[in-house]
């Protein structure tokens, strides 16, 4: 009688104990790895672009629109504004024309866009701003420069 009761108790108690252990153990095991693991990749991912940005070459894009006898930086109202870049920057200037025929020229860097009209595709020139100073940019079409179509490229 005594052994049979014990066996019955054991046969009930063993799976019970196992399931209790399982229930007791799973929440902390599942919870602990979940929280730190997603957080780590998120922390390391923003670091990667940050370390690339201070690299040697920065490309500065300047989008200009020519209209009448003025250049404008896209989205700004100032006519023939100072264009400020940093020494060593690779500068990409894109000129689009909304009236007349124009180009964008800087003699000191020996750069010039194509002469384009309002029906032409925009024209892009790229140069490295390797000298510090103030340089005149201008339109070389006709007498546009004499009529005030120029401004200052500032390399800091
Ligand atoms: Cu012009």
XYZ file of N, CA, C and O and ligand atoms in Angstrom:
625
model
N 0.830 -1.220 0.000
C 0.000 0.000 0.000
C 0.858 1.262 0.000
O 0.676 2.150 -0.818
N 1.836 1.320 0.918
C 2.671 2.518 1.069
C 3.442 2.809 -0.192
O 3.483 3.947 -0.676
N 4.071 1.791 -0.816
C 4.861 2.028 -2.032
C 4.008 2.503 -3.200
O 4.401 3.356 -3.980
N 2.801 1.899 -3.276
C 1.938 2.301 -4.396
C 1.543 3.780 -4.308
O 1.521 4.501 -5.299
N 1.290 4.208 -3.081
C 0.914 5.624 -2.896
C 2.084 6.526 -3.259
O 1.926 7.545 -3.940
N 3.264 6.118 -2.806
C 4.452 6.924 -3.119
C 4.668 7.022 -4.625
O 4.980 8.096 -5.163
N 4.512 5.895 -5.306
C 4.711 5.897 -6.756
C 3.716 6.824 -7.456
O 4.061 7.533 -8.387
N 2.474 6.733 -6.941
C 1.473 7.614 -7.559
C 1.830 9.083 -7.332
O 1.718 9.914 -8.217
N 2.278 9.361 -6.088
C 2.646 10.745 -5.782
C 3.798 11.221 -6.673
O 3.784 12.340 -7.193
N 4.782 10.323 -6.815
C 5.947 10.695 -7.633
C 5.557 10.925 -9.085
O 6.010 11.876 -9.721
N 4.675 10.006 -9.558
C 4.314 10.147 -10.975
C 3.540 11.428 -11.217
O 3.575 11.998 -12.307
N 2.870 11.921 -10.225
C 2.179 13.202 -10.377
C 3.129 14.368 -10.115
O 3.111 15.383 -10.798
N 3.998 14.164 -9.097
C 4.834 15.284 -8.654
C 5.939 15.612 -9.648
O 6.281 16.790 -9.829
N 6.477 14.592 -10.285
C 7.618 14.864 -11.161
C 7.271 15.799 -12.330
O 7.936 16.825 -12.516
N 6.235 15.496 -13.114
C 5.894 16.443 -14.198
C 5.473 17.810 -13.663
O 5.789 18.842 -14.269
N 4.786 17.791 -12.500
C 4.364 19.058 -11.920
C 5.574 19.928 -11.590
O 5.629 21.112 -11.933
N 6.532 19.249 -10.925
C 7.734 19.991 -10.531
C 8.470 20.501 -11.770
O 8.977 21.627 -11.795
N 8.501 19.673 -12.786
C 9.205 20.083 -14.008
C 8.520 21.278 -14.660
O 9.166 22.239 -15.085
N 7.187 21.232 -14.710
C 6.483 22.334 -15.341
C 6.587 23.603 -14.505
O 6.645 24.704 -15.041
N 6.626 23.414 -13.164
C 6.785 24.583 -12.296
C 8.157 25.227 -12.524
O 8.280 26.442 -12.610
N 9.169 24.361 -12.632
C 10.516 24.876 -12.874
C 10.570 25.618 -14.214
O 11.143 26.683 -14.340
N 9.919 25.013 -15.197
C 9.915 25.610 -16.528
C 9.274 26.996 -16.495
O 9.825 27.975 -16.996
N 8.094 27.050 -15.842
C 7.375 28.329 -15.752
C 8.208 29.345 -14.982
O 8.303 30.507 -15.357
N 8.842 28.855 -13.897
C 9.584 29.788 -13.052
C 10.821 30.317 -13.778
O 11.249 31.434 -13.555
N 11.393 29.493 -14.647
C 12.663 29.880 -15.261
C 12.496 30.692 -16.538
O 13.317 31.528 -16.844
N 11.418 30.434 -17.280
C 11.336 31.065 -18.595
C 11.221 32.587 -18.561
O 11.879 33.244 -19.357
N 10.402 33.166 -17.670
C 10.272 34.635 -17.789
C 11.591 35.388 -17.661
O 11.878 36.224 -18.509
N 12.424 35.099 -16.659
C 13.692 35.853 -16.595
C 14.622 35.535 -17.766
O 15.283 36.428 -18.281
N 14.620 34.253 -18.214
C 15.514 33.911 -19.327
C 15.096 34.629 -20.608
O 15.928 35.091 -21.365
N 13.758 34.712 -20.819
C 13.296 35.351 -22.044
C 13.435 36.868 -21.946
O 13.727 37.535 -22.917
N 13.235 37.396 -20.757
C 13.251 38.840 -20.598
C 14.645 39.428 -20.661
O 14.856 40.448 -21.302
N 15.597 38.786 -20.045
C 16.938 39.367 -19.966
C 17.620 39.536 -21.315
O 18.101 40.626 -21.615
N 17.663 38.477 -22.126
C 18.376 38.676 -23.407
C 17.635 39.613 -24.348
O 18.250 40.265 -25.173
N 16.272 39.696 -24.181
C 15.511 40.528 -25.120
C 15.864 41.999 -24.992
O 16.049 42.677 -25.988
N 15.972 42.504 -23.788
C 16.158 43.944 -23.633
C 17.545 44.416 -24.058
O 17.634 45.374 -24.819
N 18.623 43.788 -23.632
C 19.925 44.348 -24.045
C 20.261 44.081 -25.505
O 20.926 44.893 -26.125
N 19.771 42.955 -26.067
C 20.210 42.614 -27.421
C 19.752 43.592 -28.499
O 20.550 44.032 -29.297
N 18.459 43.995 -28.519
C 18.084 44.979 -29.547
C 18.716 46.343 -29.299
O 18.948 47.104 -30.214
N 19.007 46.657 -28.043
C 19.555 47.971 -27.728
C 20.991 48.106 -28.256
O 21.383 49.165 -28.718
N 21.747 47.039 -28.216
C 23.157 47.132 -28.637
C 23.327 47.474 -30.108
O 24.065 48.398 -30.431
N 22.653 46.763 -31.029
C 22.804 47.147 -32.446
C 22.331 48.575 -32.704
O 22.910 49.285 -33.513
N 21.274 49.007 -32.005
C 20.793 50.372 -32.224
C 21.832 51.395 -31.794
O 21.941 52.466 -32.372
N 22.559 51.054 -30.754
C 23.586 51.995 -30.297
C 24.786 52.023 -31.234
O 25.390 53.063 -31.439
N 25.116 50.879 -31.810
C 26.315 50.833 -32.645
C 26.041 51.351 -34.054
O 26.927 51.878 -34.695
N 24.792 51.228 -34.527
C 24.502 51.662 -35.894
C 24.713 53.164 -36.118
O 25.331 53.541 -37.094
N 24.215 54.048 -35.226
C 24.468 55.478 -35.459
C 25.955 55.825 -35.384
O 26.388 56.807 -35.948
N 26.729 55.027 -34.678
C 28.158 55.317 -34.561
C 28.885 55.160 -35.891
O 29.815 55.881 -36.182
N 28.422 54.177 -36.697
C 29.142 53.895 -37.940
C 29.167 55.077 -38.904
O 30.235 55.474 -39.342
N 27.995 55.701 -39.226
C 28.052 56.873 -40.117
C 28.841 58.023 -39.512
O 29.501 58.764 -40.226
N 28.760 58.188 -38.185
C 29.482 59.285 -37.545
C 30.975 59.190 -37.789
O 31.642 60.190 -37.989
N 31.512 57.984 -37.776
C 32.951 57.842 -37.947
C 33.344 58.040 -39.407
O 34.485 58.366 -39.690
N 32.362 57.870 -40.330
C 32.681 58.069 -41.739
C 32.638 59.544 -42.130
O 33.369 59.986 -42.983
N 31.735 60.310 -41.489
C 31.549 61.699 -41.885
C 32.801 62.565 -41.714
O 33.087 63.371 -42.591
N 33.547 62.434 -40.630
C 34.733 63.289 -40.512
C 35.862 62.874 -41.440
O 36.984 63.306 -41.258
N 35.565 62.037 -42.421
C 36.574 61.614 -43.386
C 37.134 62.790 -44.164
O 36.744 63.924 -43.967
N 38.038 62.521 -45.067
C 38.791 63.580 -45.716
C 37.913 64.452 -46.612
O 38.062 65.653 -46.650
N 36.984 63.849 -47.356
C 36.280 64.606 -48.383
C 34.848 64.885 -48.004
O 34.090 63.996 -47.668
N 34.500 66.162 -48.035
C 33.121 66.568 -47.886
C 32.681 67.145 -49.215
O 33.391 67.947 -49.805
N 31.534 66.733 -49.694
C 31.009 67.305 -50.923
C 29.930 68.319 -50.568
O 28.983 68.010 -49.861
N 30.136 69.536 -51.035
C 29.170 70.601 -50.811
C 28.425 70.851 -52.105
O 29.047 71.127 -53.132
N 27.138 70.736 -52.062
C 26.334 70.957 -53.259
C 25.687 72.335 -53.191
O 25.105 72.709 -52.173
N 25.828 73.069 -54.268
C 25.204 74.393 -54.357
C 24.341 74.407 -55.610
O 24.830 74.195 -56.724
N 23.075 74.633 -55.414
C 22.143 74.683 -56.543
C 21.791 76.137 -56.829
O 21.222 76.821 -55.982
N 22.156 76.590 -58.015
C 21.937 77.978 -58.404
C 20.913 78.068 -59.526
O 20.869 77.205 -60.413
N 20.142 79.128 -59.473
C 19.244 79.459 -60.569
C 19.633 80.827 -61.103
O 19.880 81.745 -60.322
N 19.745 80.951 -62.425
C 20.055 82.233 -63.052
C 18.804 82.778 -63.698
O 18.106 82.073 -64.442
N 18.567 84.059 -63.392
C 17.385 84.707 -63.944
C 17.702 86.185 -64.115
O 18.249 86.810 -63.195
N 17.386 86.735 -65.275
C 17.734 88.139 -65.516
C 19.242 88.301 -65.481
O 19.962 87.660 -66.248
N 19.746 89.140 -64.549
C 21.194 89.292 -64.391
C 21.621 88.860 -62.996
O 22.585 89.375 -62.438
N 20.910 87.889 -62.447
C 21.179 87.467 -61.064
C 21.279 85.951 -60.946
O 20.590 85.205 -61.647
N 22.150 85.544 -60.016
C 22.162 84.152 -59.562
C 21.451 84.095 -58.215
O 21.574 85.009 -57.393
N 20.740 83.019 -57.995
C 20.103 82.789 -56.696
C 20.426 81.378 -56.228
O 20.425 80.443 -57.039
N 20.696 81.252 -54.925
C 20.717 79.918 -54.346
C 19.276 79.452 -54.264
O 18.394 80.207 -53.838
N 19.023 78.221 -54.720
C 17.646 77.723 -54.746
C 16.971 77.899 -53.391
O 17.524 77.518 -52.362
N 15.816 78.491 -53.403
C 15.047 78.665 -52.186
C 15.374 79.932 -51.418
O 14.785 80.190 -50.374
N 16.325 80.740 -51.907
C 16.687 81.971 -51.201
C 16.452 83.178 -52.105
O 16.496 83.084 -53.327
N 16.244 84.331 -51.465
C 15.847 85.531 -52.203
C 17.017 86.425 -52.577
O 16.887 87.292 -53.441
N 18.177 86.245 -51.913
C 19.285 87.183 -52.120
C 19.905 86.971 -53.495
O 20.290 85.856 -53.862
N 20.027 88.087 -54.254
C 20.623 88.017 -55.583
C 22.140 88.007 -55.481
O 22.731 88.732 -54.678
N 22.782 87.176 -56.289
C 24.243 87.063 -56.335
C 24.858 86.967 -54.939
O 25.701 87.779 -54.550
N 24.427 85.986 -54.163
C 24.863 85.876 -52.767
C 26.295 85.373 -52.655
O 26.847 84.802 -53.607
N 26.911 85.614 -51.495
C 28.188 84.974 -51.196
C 27.958 83.462 -51.136
O 27.009 82.997 -50.518
N 28.841 82.720 -51.783
C 28.797 81.257 -51.701
C 29.958 80.841 -50.819
O 31.124 81.040 -51.187
N 29.664 80.301 -49.649
C 30.707 80.012 -48.666
C 30.932 78.506 -48.579
O 29.998 77.737 -48.344
N 32.185 78.096 -48.795
C 32.549 76.685 -48.673
C 33.804 76.590 -47.808
O 34.444 77.597 -47.502
N 34.151 75.381 -47.431
C 35.333 75.157 -46.603
C 36.489 74.656 -47.467
O 36.283 73.889 -48.409
N 37.687 75.094 -47.118
C 38.852 74.643 -47.878
C 38.935 73.120 -47.836
O 38.762 72.511 -46.784
N 39.200 72.543 -48.987
C 39.286 71.092 -49.084
C 37.978 70.446 -49.517
O 37.967 69.282 -49.911
N 36.892 71.212 -49.430
C 35.604 70.673 -49.866
C 35.622 70.378 -51.363
O 36.216 71.115 -52.147
N 34.985 69.298 -51.737
C 34.630 69.105 -53.133
C 33.308 69.830 -53.334
O 32.331 69.552 -52.656
N 33.318 70.801 -54.240
C 32.134 71.642 -54.424
C 31.479 71.293 -55.754
O 32.147 71.237 -56.793
N 30.197 71.035 -55.687
C 29.440 70.689 -56.882
C 28.406 71.787 -57.087
O 27.503 71.951 -56.268
N 28.577 72.555 -58.144
C 27.652 73.649 -58.423
C 26.785 73.270 -59.617
O 27.296 72.935 -60.686
N 25.506 73.310 -59.401
C 24.567 73.028 -60.483
C 23.812 74.307 -60.827
O 23.216 74.937 -59.958
N 23.907 74.690 -62.083
C 23.232 75.904 -62.556
C 22.021 75.531 -63.401
O 22.130 74.746 -64.349
N 20.894 76.108 -63.034
C 19.690 76.000 -63.857
C 19.274 77.416 -64.245
O 19.519 78.364 -63.505
N 18.671 77.547 -65.399
C 18.322 78.863 -65.923
C 16.813 78.946 -66.120
O 16.204 78.046 -66.688
N 16.236 80.027 -65.615
C 14.792 80.215 -65.811
C 14.488 81.388 -66.745
O 13.332 81.643 -67.060
N 15.540 82.122 -67.160
C 15.309 83.199 -68.115
C 16.604 83.619 -68.766
O 17.596 83.871 -68.089
N 16.645 83.678 -70.108
C 17.844 84.096 -70.825
C 18.837 82.966 -70.962
O 18.513 81.789 -70.781
N 20.091 83.340 -71.333
C 21.181 82.375 -71.479
C 22.299 82.770 -70.532
O 22.704 83.932 -70.500
N 22.821 81.813 -69.785
C 23.818 82.133 -68.760
C 24.770 80.959 -68.561
O 24.508 79.831 -68.978
N 25.896 81.293 -67.899
C 26.764 80.253 -67.369
C 27.254 80.713 -66.002
O 26.874 81.797 -65.523
N 28.092 79.907 -65.373
C 28.632 80.245 -64.052
C 30.118 79.918 -64.091
O 30.499 78.781 -64.354
N 30.955 80.956 -63.874
C 32.391 80.848 -64.119
C 33.166 81.344 -62.902
O 32.791 82.346 -62.282
N 34.253 80.632 -62.565
C 35.222 81.146 -61.595
C 36.606 80.954 -62.211
O 37.072 79.822 -62.382
N 37.260 82.070 -62.584
C 38.541 81.986 -63.288
C 39.621 81.301 -62.454
O 40.392 80.482 -62.974
N 39.700 81.641 -61.151
C 40.787 81.124 -60.311
C 40.774 79.599 -60.211
O 41.805 78.976 -59.976
N 39.621 79.001 -60.350
C 39.538 77.537 -60.287
C 39.371 76.925 -61.683
O 39.207 75.712 -61.805
N 39.419 77.790 -62.699
C 39.309 77.345 -64.086
C 38.073 76.476 -64.301
O 38.128 75.398 -64.916
N 36.954 76.957 -63.768
C 35.721 76.187 -63.916
C 34.649 77.043 -64.566
O 34.579 78.257 -64.365
N 33.834 76.388 -65.349
C 32.709 77.066 -65.983
C 31.649 76.023 -66.323
O 31.975 74.940 -66.822
N 30.421 76.371 -66.052
C 29.343 75.498 -66.531
C 29.167 75.732 -68.022
O 29.782 76.630 -68.604
N 28.345 74.935 -68.625
C 27.972 75.214 -70.013
C 27.086 76.457 -70.035
O 26.459 76.806 -69.036
N 27.081 77.123 -71.194
C 26.113 78.205 -71.369
C 24.776 77.576 -71.690
O 24.645 76.833 -72.663
N 23.808 77.866 -70.836
C 22.513 77.207 -71.018
C 21.386 78.221 -71.008
O 21.494 79.304 -70.443
N 20.306 77.847 -71.640
C 19.087 78.646 -71.646
C 18.020 77.960 -70.824
O 18.247 76.889 -70.246
N 16.858 78.575 -70.807
C 15.814 78.042 -69.925
C 15.276 76.702 -70.405
O 14.671 75.971 -69.631
N 15.484 76.389 -71.676
C 15.017 75.089 -72.159
C 16.096 74.011 -72.071
O 15.843 72.850 -72.379
N 17.312 74.419 -71.676
C 18.405 73.455 -71.596
C 18.364 72.725 -70.263
O 17.850 73.254 -69.286
N 18.936 71.528 -70.257
C 19.101 70.871 -68.954
C 20.096 71.655 -68.100
O 20.938 72.390 -68.626
N 19.993 71.515 -66.799
C 20.912 72.192 -65.880
C 22.328 71.685 -66.122
O 22.534 70.595 -66.636
N 23.311 72.516 -65.763
C 24.713 72.164 -65.989
C 25.463 72.169 -64.656
O 25.283 73.068 -63.842
N 26.286 71.145 -64.459
C 26.986 70.992 -63.179
C 28.492 71.029 -63.382
O 29.012 70.437 -64.330
N 29.191 71.763 -62.519
C 30.655 71.705 -62.481
C 31.079 71.272 -61.079
O 30.392 71.555 -60.105
N 32.214 70.598 -61.029
C 32.724 70.132 -59.745
C 34.174 70.544 -59.628
O 34.935 70.459 -60.588
N 34.573 71.031 -58.459
C 35.969 71.393 -58.241
C 36.298 71.223 -56.770
O 35.409 71.143 -55.923
N 37.580 71.165 -56.483
C 38.037 71.086 -55.093
C 38.472 72.485 -54.673
O 39.310 73.115 -55.325
N 37.891 72.982 -53.607
C 38.204 74.333 -53.116
C 39.517 74.267 -52.338
O 39.549 74.257 -51.115
N 40.620 74.237 -53.092
C 41.913 73.987 -52.441
C 42.642 75.267 -52.055
O 43.696 75.209 -51.440
N 42.116 76.450 -52.418
C 42.750 77.687 -51.990
C 41.769 78.542 -51.195
O 40.624 78.695 -51.578
N 42.277 79.062 -50.081
C 41.457 79.931 -49.240
C 41.427 81.323 -49.848
O 42.423 81.794 -50.409
N 40.294 81.983 -49.761
C 40.229 83.351 -50.261
C 38.837 83.699 -50.745
O 37.886 82.926 -50.568
N 38.746 84.861 -51.387
C 37.491 85.303 -51.977
C 37.688 85.418 -53.477
O 38.648 86.035 -53.944
N 36.816 84.790 -54.210
C 36.962 84.712 -55.668
C 35.655 85.156 -56.308
O 34.575 84.861 -55.800
N 35.788 85.851 -57.429
C 34.570 86.301 -58.091
C 34.009 85.208 -58.983
O 34.728 84.610 -59.776
N 32.746 84.952 -58.820
C 32.053 84.129 -59.814
C 31.196 85.055 -60.661
O 30.766 86.123 -60.208
N 30.986 84.676 -61.896
C 30.247 85.564 -62.776
C 29.662 84.800 -63.949
O 29.999 83.624 -64.177
N 28.835 85.497 -64.702
C 28.285 84.964 -65.948
C 29.070 85.575 -67.093
O 29.242 86.795 -67.170
N 29.562 84.715 -67.983
C 30.413 85.208 -69.074
C 29.642 85.486 -70.353
O 30.236 85.803 -71.384
N 28.342 85.370 -70.314
C 27.545 85.603 -71.520
C 27.392 87.109 -71.751
O 27.033 87.848 -70.825
N 27.666 87.544 -72.998
C 27.448 88.942 -73.373
C 28.085 89.897 -72.369
O 29.226 89.697 -71.937
N 27.327 90.919 -72.001
C 27.835 91.888 -71.025
C 27.164 91.695 -69.667
O 27.034 92.630 -68.882
N 26.742 90.450 -69.388
C 26.028 90.179 -68.132
C 26.866 90.536 -66.908
O 26.361 91.071 -65.928
N 28.199 90.233 -67.006
C 29.059 90.521 -65.855
C 29.086 92.022 -65.587
O 28.984 92.453 -64.427
N 29.228 92.819 -66.665
C 29.235 94.281 -66.496
C 27.903 94.775 -65.951
O 27.831 95.794 -65.266
N 26.861 94.049 -66.238
C 25.536 94.464 -65.754
C 25.248 93.955 -64.346
O 24.122 94.060 -63.868
N 26.268 93.392 -63.729
C 26.120 93.052 -62.307
C 25.905 91.586 -62.019
O 25.596 91.203 -60.887
N 26.099 90.715 -63.039
C 25.842 89.296 -62.807
C 27.108 88.620 -62.289
O 27.770 87.859 -62.996
N 27.441 88.946 -61.046
C 28.602 88.332 -60.397
C 28.409 88.357 -58.895
O 27.548 89.080 -58.369
N 29.220 87.571 -58.233
C 29.160 87.498 -56.759
C 30.479 86.958 -56.242
O 31.472 86.881 -56.995
N 30.500 86.556 -54.986
C 31.748 86.143 -54.344
C 31.660 84.701 -53.870
O 30.719 84.327 -53.168
N 32.657 83.942 -54.281
C 32.845 82.603 -53.742
C 33.858 82.701 -52.610
O 35.003 83.121 -52.833
N 33.444 82.351 -51.404
C 34.318 82.461 -50.243
C 34.770 81.064 -49.837
O 33.948 80.186 -49.575
N 36.100 80.853 -49.829
C 36.648 79.596 -49.339
C 37.308 79.874 -47.991
O 38.260 80.665 -47.921
N 36.781 79.266 -46.944
C 37.263 79.532 -45.586
C 38.291 78.498 -45.147
O 38.161 77.340 -45.463
Cu 24.167 85.642 -67.794
